[in-house]
PDB file of C-alpha atoms in Angstrom:
ATOM      1  CA  GLU A  20       0.036   0.124   0.073  1.00 95.00           C
ATOM      2  CA  VAL A  21       1.059   3.528  -0.852  1.00 97.00           C
ATOM      3  CA  GLN A  22       1.791   5.411   2.162  1.00 98.00           C
ATOM      4  CA  LEU A  23       3.305   9.409   2.556  1.00 98.00           C
ATOM      5  CA  VAL A  24       3.269  10.468   5.829  1.00 98.00           C
ATOM      6  CA  GLU A  25       4.688  14.275   6.026  1.00 98.00           C
ATOM      7  CA  SER A  26       6.768  16.191   8.392  1.00 97.00           C
ATOM      8  CA  GLY A  27       8.546  18.946  10.103  1.00 97.00           C
ATOM      9  CA  GLY A  28       5.578  21.518   9.484  1.00 96.00           C
ATOM     10  CA  GLY A  29       4.066  24.585  12.582  1.00 97.00           C
ATOM     11  CA  LEU A  30       4.678  28.294  13.517  1.00 98.00           C
ATOM     12  CA  VAL A  31       7.473  30.033  11.731  1.00 98.00           C
ATOM     13  CA  GLN A  32       7.830  33.578  12.166  1.00 98.00           C
ATOM     14  CA  PRO A  33       8.246  35.705   8.662  1.00 98.00           C
ATOM     15  CA  GLY A  34      11.300  35.774   6.717  1.00 98.00           C
ATOM     16  CA  GLY A  35      12.038  32.128   8.621  1.00 98.00           C
ATOM     17  CA  SER A  36      12.742  28.810   7.190  1.00 98.00           C
ATOM     18  CA  LEU A  37      11.413  25.425   7.714  1.00 98.00           C
ATOM     19  CA  ARG A  38      11.937  22.059   5.748  1.00 98.00           C
ATOM     20  CA  LEU A  39       9.044  19.449   5.466  1.00 98.00           C
ATOM     21  CA  SER A  40       9.740  15.793   4.771  1.00 98.00           C
ATOM     22  CA  CYS A  41       7.749  13.281   3.357  1.00 98.00           C
ATOM     23  CA  ALA A  42       8.332   9.879   3.464  1.00 98.00           C
ATOM     24  CA  ALA A  43       7.477   7.026   1.492  1.00 98.00           C
ATOM     25  CA  SER A  44       6.766   3.295   1.602  1.00 98.00           C
ATOM     26  CA  GLY A  45       4.851   0.898   0.056  1.00 97.00           C
ATOM     27  CA  PHE A  46       6.181   1.890  -3.768  1.00 97.00           C
ATOM     28  CA  THR A  47       9.224   1.517  -5.589  1.00 97.00           C
ATOM     29  CA  PHE A  48      10.242   5.507  -4.582  1.00 97.00           C
ATOM     30  CA  SER A  49      13.537   6.036  -6.847  1.00 97.00           C
ATOM     31  CA  ASN A  50      10.585   5.559  -9.912  1.00 96.00           C
ATOM     32  CA  TYR A  51       8.506   8.587  -9.339  1.00 97.00           C
ATOM     33  CA  TRP A  52       7.352  11.947  -9.897  1.00 97.00           C
ATOM     34  CA  MET A  53       6.960  14.068  -6.681  1.00 97.00           C
ATOM     35  CA  HIS A  54       4.705  17.115  -6.168  1.00 98.00           C
ATOM     36  CA  TRP A  55       4.016  19.223  -3.634  1.00 98.00           C
ATOM     37  CA  VAL A  56       0.718  20.813  -3.726  1.00 98.00           C
ATOM     38  CA  ARG A  57      -0.684  23.473  -0.695  1.00 98.00           C
ATOM     39  CA  GLN A  58      -3.359  24.679   0.348  1.00 98.00           C
ATOM     40  CA  VAL A  59      -5.213  27.749   2.594  1.00 97.00           C
ATOM     41  CA  PRO A  60      -7.523  26.274   4.840  1.00 93.00           C
ATOM     42  CA  GLY A  61     -11.116  26.934   3.315  1.00 93.00           C
ATOM     43  CA  LYS A  62      -9.629  27.932   0.393  1.00 96.00           C
ATOM     44  CA  GLY A  63      -8.629  25.297  -3.217  1.00 97.00           C
ATOM     45  CA  LEU A  64      -5.229  23.737  -3.593  1.00 97.00           C
ATOM     46  CA  VAL A  65      -2.294  24.834  -5.133  1.00 98.00           C
ATOM     47  CA  TRP A  66       0.387  23.370  -6.754  1.00 97.00           C
ATOM     48  CA  VAL A  67       3.400  23.981  -5.606  1.00 98.00           C
ATOM     49  CA  SER A  68       6.710  22.549  -7.419  1.00 98.00           C
ATOM     50  CA  ARG A  69       7.334  19.170  -8.847  1.00 97.00           C
ATOM     51  CA  ILE A  70      10.588  16.859  -8.791  1.00 97.00           C
ATOM     52  CA  ASN A  71      11.484  13.675 -11.660  1.00 96.00           C
ATOM     53  CA  SER A  72      13.030  10.409 -10.473  1.00 96.00           C
ATOM     54  CA  ASP A  73      16.232  10.434  -9.775  1.00 95.00           C
ATOM     55  CA  GLY A  74      15.829  14.324  -8.800  1.00 96.00           C
ATOM     56  CA  SER A  75      17.540  15.541 -11.740  1.00 97.00           C
ATOM     57  CA  SER A  76      14.930  18.167 -13.023  1.00 97.00           C
ATOM     58  CA  THR A  77      12.465  20.461 -10.590  1.00 97.00           C
ATOM     59  CA  ASN A  78       9.747  23.127 -11.168  1.00 97.00           C
ATOM     60  CA  TYR A  79       7.774  25.655  -9.391  1.00 97.00           C
ATOM     61  CA  ALA A  80       5.317  27.851  -9.476  1.00 96.00           C
ATOM     62  CA  ASP A  81       6.467  31.135  -9.864  1.00 95.00           C
ATOM     63  CA  SER A  82       4.865  32.439  -5.781  1.00 97.00           C
ATOM     64  CA  VAL A  83       7.672  30.010  -4.091  1.00 98.00           C
ATOM     65  CA  THR A  84      10.964  30.219  -6.939  1.00 97.00           C
ATOM     66  CA  GLY A  85      14.012  31.576  -5.471  1.00 97.00           C
ATOM     67  CA  ARG A  86      12.748  30.772  -2.396  1.00 98.00           C
ATOM     68  CA  PHE A  87      11.166  26.883  -1.801  1.00 98.00           C
ATOM     69  CA  THR A  88      13.711  23.926  -3.020  1.00 98.00           C
ATOM     70  CA  ILE A  89      12.711  20.446  -3.805  1.00 98.00           C
ATOM     71  CA  SER A  90      14.440  17.296  -3.326  1.00 98.00           C
ATOM     72  CA  ARG A  91      15.053  14.243  -2.691  1.00 98.00           C
ATOM     73  CA  ASP A  92      16.796  11.332  -0.651  1.00 98.00           C
ATOM     74  CA  ASN A  93      16.192   8.228  -2.968  1.00 98.00           C
ATOM     75  CA  ALA A  94      17.874   6.141  -0.922  1.00 98.00           C
ATOM     76  CA  LYS A  95      16.048   6.906   2.208  1.00 98.00           C
ATOM     77  CA  ASN A  96      12.602   7.443  -0.034  1.00 98.00           C
ATOM     78  CA  THR A  97      12.193  10.609   1.627  1.00 98.00           C
ATOM     79  CA  LEU A  98      10.953  13.866  -0.013  1.00 98.00           C
ATOM     80  CA  TYR A  99      12.115  17.598   0.867  1.00 98.00           C
ATOM     81  CA  LEU A 100      10.517  20.854   0.884  1.00 98.00           C
ATOM     82  CA  GLN A 101      13.034  23.984   1.980  1.00 98.00           C
ATOM     83  CA  MET A 102      10.988  26.604   2.524  1.00 98.00           C
ATOM     84  CA  ASN A 103      13.498  30.208   3.085  1.00 98.00           C
ATOM     85  CA  SER A 104      11.738  33.683   3.507  1.00 98.00           C
ATOM     86  CA  LEU A 105       8.767  32.278   4.084  1.00 98.00           C
ATOM     87  CA  ARG A 106       5.888  34.973   4.615  1.00 98.00           C
ATOM     88  CA  ALA A 107       1.919  35.295   5.985  1.00 97.00           C
ATOM     89  CA  GLU A 108       0.861  33.762   2.698  1.00 97.00           C
ATOM     90  CA  ASP A 109       2.559  30.604   2.311  1.00 98.00           C
ATOM     91  CA  THR A 110       0.299  29.372   5.214  1.00 98.00           C
ATOM     92  CA  ALA A 111      -1.329  26.041   4.220  1.00 98.00           C
ATOM     93  CA  VAL A 112      -1.019  22.950   5.046  1.00 98.00           C
ATOM     94  CA  TYR A 113       1.634  21.020   2.137  1.00 98.00           C
ATOM     95  CA  TYR A 114       0.675  17.539   0.694  1.00 98.00           C
ATOM     96  CA  CYS A 115       3.274  15.292  -0.776  1.00 98.00           C
ATOM     97  CA  THR A 116       1.825  12.810  -3.990  1.00 98.00           C
ATOM     98  CA  ARG A 117       2.956  10.518  -5.404  1.00 97.00           C
ATOM     99  CA  SER A 118       2.648  10.212  -9.797  1.00 95.00           C
ATOM    100  CA  VAL A 119       1.172   7.724 -11.189  1.00 93.00           C
ATOM    101  CA  GLN A 120       4.276   5.733 -12.838  1.00 90.00           C
ATOM    102  CA  TRP A 121       5.945   6.491 -15.763  1.00 89.00           C
ATOM    103  CA  THR A 122       3.432  10.216 -15.664  1.00 91.00           C
ATOM    104  CA  THR A 123       3.539  13.255 -14.319  1.00 92.00           C
ATOM    105  CA  ILE A 124       0.294  12.904 -12.421  1.00 93.00           C
ATOM    106  CA  ALA A 125      -0.334  13.493  -8.811  1.00 92.00           C
ATOM    107  CA  ALA A 126      -2.307  10.824  -8.020  1.00 94.00           C
ATOM    108  CA  HIS A 127      -1.527   9.421  -4.059  1.00 97.00           C
ATOM    109  CA  TRP A 128      -2.006  11.640  -1.373  1.00 98.00           C
ATOM    110  CA  GLY A 129      -0.567  12.391   1.622  1.00 98.00           C
ATOM    111  CA  GLN A 130      -2.357  13.827   4.980  1.00 97.00           C
ATOM    112  CA  GLY A 131      -0.542  16.872   5.084  1.00 97.00           C
ATOM    113  CA  SER A 132       1.200  19.273   6.655  1.00 98.00           C
ATOM    114  CA  PRO A 133       0.519  22.163   8.474  1.00 98.00           C
ATOM    115  CA  VAL A 134       2.745  25.593   8.307  1.00 98.00           C
ATOM    116  CA  THR A 135       1.962  29.095   9.616  1.00 98.00           C
ATOM    117  CA  VAL A 136       4.329  32.036   9.362  1.00 98.00           C
ATOM    118  CA  SER A 137       2.805  34.479  12.288  1.00 97.00           C
ATOM    119  CA  SER A 138       4.721  36.657  14.062  1.00 96.00           C
TER     120      SER A 138
ATOM    121  CA  GLN B   9      -2.916  35.084 -16.805  1.00 86.00           C
ATOM    122  CA  THR B  10      -4.536  32.095 -17.418  1.00 91.00           C
ATOM    123  CA  VAL B  11      -6.818  30.404 -14.875  1.00 95.00           C
ATOM    124  CA  VAL B  12      -8.877  26.758 -14.522  1.00 97.00           C
ATOM    125  CA  THR B  13     -12.142  27.165 -14.691  1.00 98.00           C
ATOM    126  CA  GLN B  14     -14.577  25.328 -12.793  1.00 98.00           C
ATOM    127  CA  GLU B  15     -17.663  26.338 -11.830  1.00 98.00           C
ATOM    128  CA  PRO B  16     -18.122  27.788  -7.605  1.00 97.00           C
ATOM    129  CA  SER B  17     -21.260  25.415  -6.396  1.00 97.00           C
ATOM    130  CA  PHE B  18     -23.768  22.502  -7.683  1.00 97.00           C
ATOM    131  CA  SER B  19     -26.410  21.182  -6.460  1.00 97.00           C
ATOM    132  CA  VAL B  20     -27.866  17.505  -7.318  1.00 97.00           C
ATOM    133  CA  SER B  21     -30.212  15.231  -5.641  1.00 97.00           C
ATOM    134  CA  PRO B  22     -29.421  11.501  -4.254  1.00 97.00           C
ATOM    135  CA  GLY B  23     -29.683   9.543  -7.451  1.00 97.00           C
ATOM    136  CA  GLY B  24     -29.298  12.414  -9.846  1.00 97.00           C
ATOM    137  CA  THR B  25     -26.465  12.552 -12.525  1.00 98.00           C
ATOM    138  CA  VAL B  26     -23.855  15.147 -12.384  1.00 98.00           C
ATOM    139  CA  THR B  27     -21.556  17.091 -14.612  1.00 98.00           C
ATOM    140  CA  LEU B  28     -18.795  19.421 -13.312  1.00 98.00           C
ATOM    141  CA  THR B  29     -17.252  21.197 -15.972  1.00 98.00           C
ATOM    142  CA  CYS B  30     -13.026  22.922 -15.882  1.00 98.00           C
ATOM    143  CA  GLY B  31     -12.357  25.181 -18.403  1.00 97.00           C
ATOM    144  CA  LEU B  32      -9.572  28.070 -19.145  1.00 97.00           C
ATOM    145  CA  SER B  33     -10.560  31.118 -19.075  1.00 96.00           C
ATOM    146  CA  SER B  34      -8.913  31.674 -22.750  1.00 93.00           C
ATOM    147  CA  GLY B  35      -8.427  28.993 -25.047  1.00 93.00           C
ATOM    148  CA  SER B  36      -9.401  25.351 -25.024  1.00 96.00           C
ATOM    149  CA  VAL B  37      -8.630  22.624 -22.612  1.00 97.00           C
ATOM    150  CA  THR B  38      -8.004  19.157 -24.625  1.00 97.00           C
ATOM    151  CA  THR B  39      -6.955  15.756 -24.022  1.00 97.00           C
ATOM    152  CA  ASN B  40      -3.504  17.019 -24.134  1.00 96.00           C
ATOM    153  CA  PHE B  41      -3.472  18.245 -20.516  1.00 97.00           C
ATOM    154  CA  HIS B  42      -4.437  14.914 -18.907  1.00 97.00           C
ATOM    155  CA  PRO B  43      -7.506  16.842 -16.805  1.00 98.00           C
ATOM    156  CA  SER B  44      -7.192  15.375 -13.861  1.00 98.00           C
ATOM    157  CA  TRP B  45      -9.696  15.770 -10.973  1.00 98.00           C
ATOM    158  CA  TYR B  46     -10.131  15.163  -7.159  1.00 98.00           C
ATOM    159  CA  GLN B  47     -12.526  14.960  -4.217  1.00 98.00           C
ATOM    160  CA  GLN B  48     -12.128  16.590  -0.796  1.00 98.00           C
ATOM    161  CA  THR B  49     -13.661  16.001   1.807  1.00 97.00           C
ATOM    162  CA  PRO B  50     -13.992  18.748   4.700  1.00 94.00           C
ATOM    163  CA  GLY B  51     -10.389  17.796   7.278  1.00 93.00           C
ATOM    164  CA  GLN B  52      -9.274  15.180   5.158  1.00 96.00           C
ATOM    165  CA  ALA B  53      -7.265  14.931   2.275  1.00 97.00           C
ATOM    166  CA  PRO B  54      -8.148  14.940  -1.004  1.00 97.00           C
ATOM    167  CA  ARG B  55      -8.575  11.464  -2.850  1.00 97.00           C
ATOM    168  CA  THR B  56      -7.979  10.947  -6.977  1.00 97.00           C
ATOM    169  CA  LEU B  57     -11.247  10.542  -9.128  1.00 98.00           C
ATOM    170  CA  ILE B  58     -10.471  10.370 -12.453  1.00 98.00           C
ATOM    171  CA  TYR B  59      -7.306  11.510 -14.734  1.00 97.00           C
ATOM    172  CA  SER B  60      -6.129  12.102 -18.361  1.00 96.00           C
ATOM    173  CA  THR B  61      -9.080  11.939 -19.317  1.00 97.00           C
ATOM    174  CA  LYS B  62     -10.732   9.417 -18.564  1.00 97.00           C
ATOM    175  CA  THR B  63      -8.988   6.966 -16.587  1.00 97.00           C
ATOM    176  CA  ARG B  64     -10.618   6.182 -13.342  1.00 98.00           C
ATOM    177  CA  PHE B  65      -7.975   5.904 -10.015  1.00 96.00           C
ATOM    178  CA  SER B  66      -8.098   2.293  -7.678  1.00 95.00           C
ATOM    179  CA  GLY B  67     -10.641   1.497  -6.332  1.00 95.00           C
ATOM    180  CA  VAL B  68     -12.843   4.306  -8.104  1.00 97.00           C
ATOM    181  CA  PRO B  69     -16.559   3.571  -8.310  1.00 96.00           C
ATOM    182  CA  ASP B  70     -17.844   3.281 -12.160  1.00 95.00           C
ATOM    183  CA  ARG B  71     -20.733   6.197 -11.044  1.00 96.00           C
ATOM    184  CA  PHE B  72     -18.066   8.538 -11.814  1.00 98.00           C
ATOM    185  CA  SER B  73     -16.886   9.708 -14.982  1.00 98.00           C
ATOM    186  CA  GLY B  74     -14.366  12.120 -16.909  1.00 98.00           C
ATOM    187  CA  SER B  75     -15.174  12.911 -20.239  1.00 98.00           C
ATOM    188  CA  MET B  76     -14.259  15.816 -22.775  1.00 98.00           C
ATOM    189  CA  LEU B  77     -17.243  17.921 -23.795  1.00 97.00           C
ATOM    190  CA  GLY B  78     -16.449  20.473 -26.310  1.00 95.00           C
ATOM    191  CA  ASN B  79     -13.663  22.855 -25.289  1.00 96.00           C
ATOM    192  CA  LYS B  80     -13.429  21.710 -21.751  1.00 98.00           C
ATOM    193  CA  ALA B  81     -12.880  18.372 -19.600  1.00 98.00           C
ATOM    194  CA  ALA B  82     -16.065  16.705 -17.721  1.00 98.00           C
ATOM    195  CA  LEU B  83     -16.221  15.066 -14.321  1.00 98.00           C
ATOM    196  CA  THR B  84     -19.770  13.153 -14.705  1.00 98.00           C
ATOM    197  CA  ILE B  85     -21.452  11.328 -11.353  1.00 98.00           C
ATOM    198  CA  THR B  86     -24.047   9.348 -12.621  1.00 98.00           C
ATOM    199  CA  GLY B  87     -26.586   7.966  -9.087  1.00 97.00           C
ATOM    200  CA  ALA B  88     -25.393  10.915  -6.468  1.00 97.00           C
ATOM    201  CA  GLN B  89     -25.089   9.895  -3.304  1.00 96.00           C
ATOM    202  CA  ALA B  90     -24.988  11.408   0.244  1.00 96.00           C
ATOM    203  CA  ASP B  91     -21.275  11.398   0.007  1.00 95.00           C
ATOM    204  CA  ASP B  92     -20.552  12.445  -2.923  1.00 97.00           C
ATOM    205  CA  GLU B  93     -20.853  15.787  -1.681  1.00 98.00           C
ATOM    206  CA  ALA B  94     -17.762  17.261  -1.555  1.00 98.00           C
ATOM    207  CA  ASP B  95     -15.204  19.674  -3.225  1.00 98.00           C
ATOM    208  CA  TYR B  96     -14.381  18.871  -7.275  1.00 98.00           C
ATOM    209  CA  TYR B  97     -10.992  20.144  -8.716  1.00 98.00           C
ATOM    210  CA  CYS B  98      -9.810  19.513 -11.527  1.00 98.00           C
ATOM    211  CA  VAL B  99      -6.583  20.117 -12.827  1.00 98.00           C
ATOM    212  CA  LEU B 100      -4.669  20.754 -15.605  1.00 97.00           C
ATOM    213  CA  TYR B 101      -0.985  19.435 -16.891  1.00 95.00           C
ATOM    214  CA  MET B 102       0.640  21.583 -18.453  1.00 89.00           C
ATOM    215  CA  GLY B 103       4.367  22.167 -19.496  1.00 81.00           C
ATOM    216  CA  ASN B 104       6.297  22.866 -16.276  1.00 88.00           C
ATOM    217  CA  GLY B 105       4.090  22.486 -13.966  1.00 93.00           C
ATOM    218  CA  MET B 106      -0.181  21.619 -12.956  1.00 95.00           C
ATOM    219  CA  MET B 107      -2.778  23.918 -12.191  1.00 97.00           C
ATOM    220  CA  PHE B 108      -5.710  23.557 -10.527  1.00 98.00           C
ATOM    221  CA  GLY B 109      -9.281  24.637 -10.899  1.00 98.00           C
ATOM    222  CA  GLY B 110     -11.164  27.165  -7.541  1.00 97.00           C
ATOM    223  CA  GLY B 111     -13.088  24.046  -7.238  1.00 98.00           C
ATOM    224  CA  THR B 112     -16.631  23.010  -7.198  1.00 98.00           C
ATOM    225  CA  ARG B 113     -18.452  22.351  -4.144  1.00 98.00           C
ATOM    226  CA  LEU B 114     -21.274  19.790  -4.984  1.00 98.00           C
ATOM    227  CA  THR B 115     -24.006  19.586  -2.696  1.00 98.00           C
ATOM    228  CA  VAL B 116     -26.711  16.271  -2.795  1.00 97.00           C
ATOM    229  CA  LEU B 117     -30.285  17.419  -1.411  1.00 92.00           C
TER     230      LEU B 117
END
C-alpha cells in the first residue's frame, strides 16, 4: 500500500525557514515523479513544485521560485521541501503527492503538514 | 494570466446525475492537458478520482466518469450519493507544472 507521511510543519516567523519531509513507503520511490501541493484552510489546492524520479529536474510555481527548493533522497525514500524567506501567504497545509507511473500526474496523496507563518 | 475555471457550486438530488466542467479562461482544454479530477471532503486530504481525461483511479466507483465536453473537460457523477457531497478540483498539466481550478462545491440534497 502506498503511504506518504509528511512532517516538519509548524509555526515559523515571517522571514524564517522550514524544511518539510515526506516519507514514502509501499512502492519503489525512485521510479516516480513527486509533487508538493498546498492549500490555505478554506481555499483551493495550489501546486507548489515537482521533481523527477532521479532529482535531476525540478519545477516551481512562480509564487515560490527562488525561495523554496524541492529535493529527494532516493536512498532514504524521502521527499523534501526547503522553504526559506517565508511569508504570511505561505501559511497552508502542504501535501506530498506521488505520480502515476511513467507520468507526472499526481495520484497518491499524503495527509498533509500544516505550516503557519506568523509573528 | 490564464486560469482554470470550474463552477463554484452545484447541487444534485440523491440518485441524480451531475456533470462538472473544467475550462480555461483563455483557450480550450484538450486531452493534451491530461485533465484530472480530485475529490476532497472537509478535513481530509484530496482523493484522486479520474486522471488523463477518463482513466478511473484504483478503487473509484464506476459512477464517476471523465470525458471531454466541447472545449472543456468534464466529470460526471451518475446516481449521486450523500457521501459524494464534497469539493471537486480539476487540474491541467502544463509544460512546467500543473494548474488547479478553484474547485466546485457539490451539494447532494
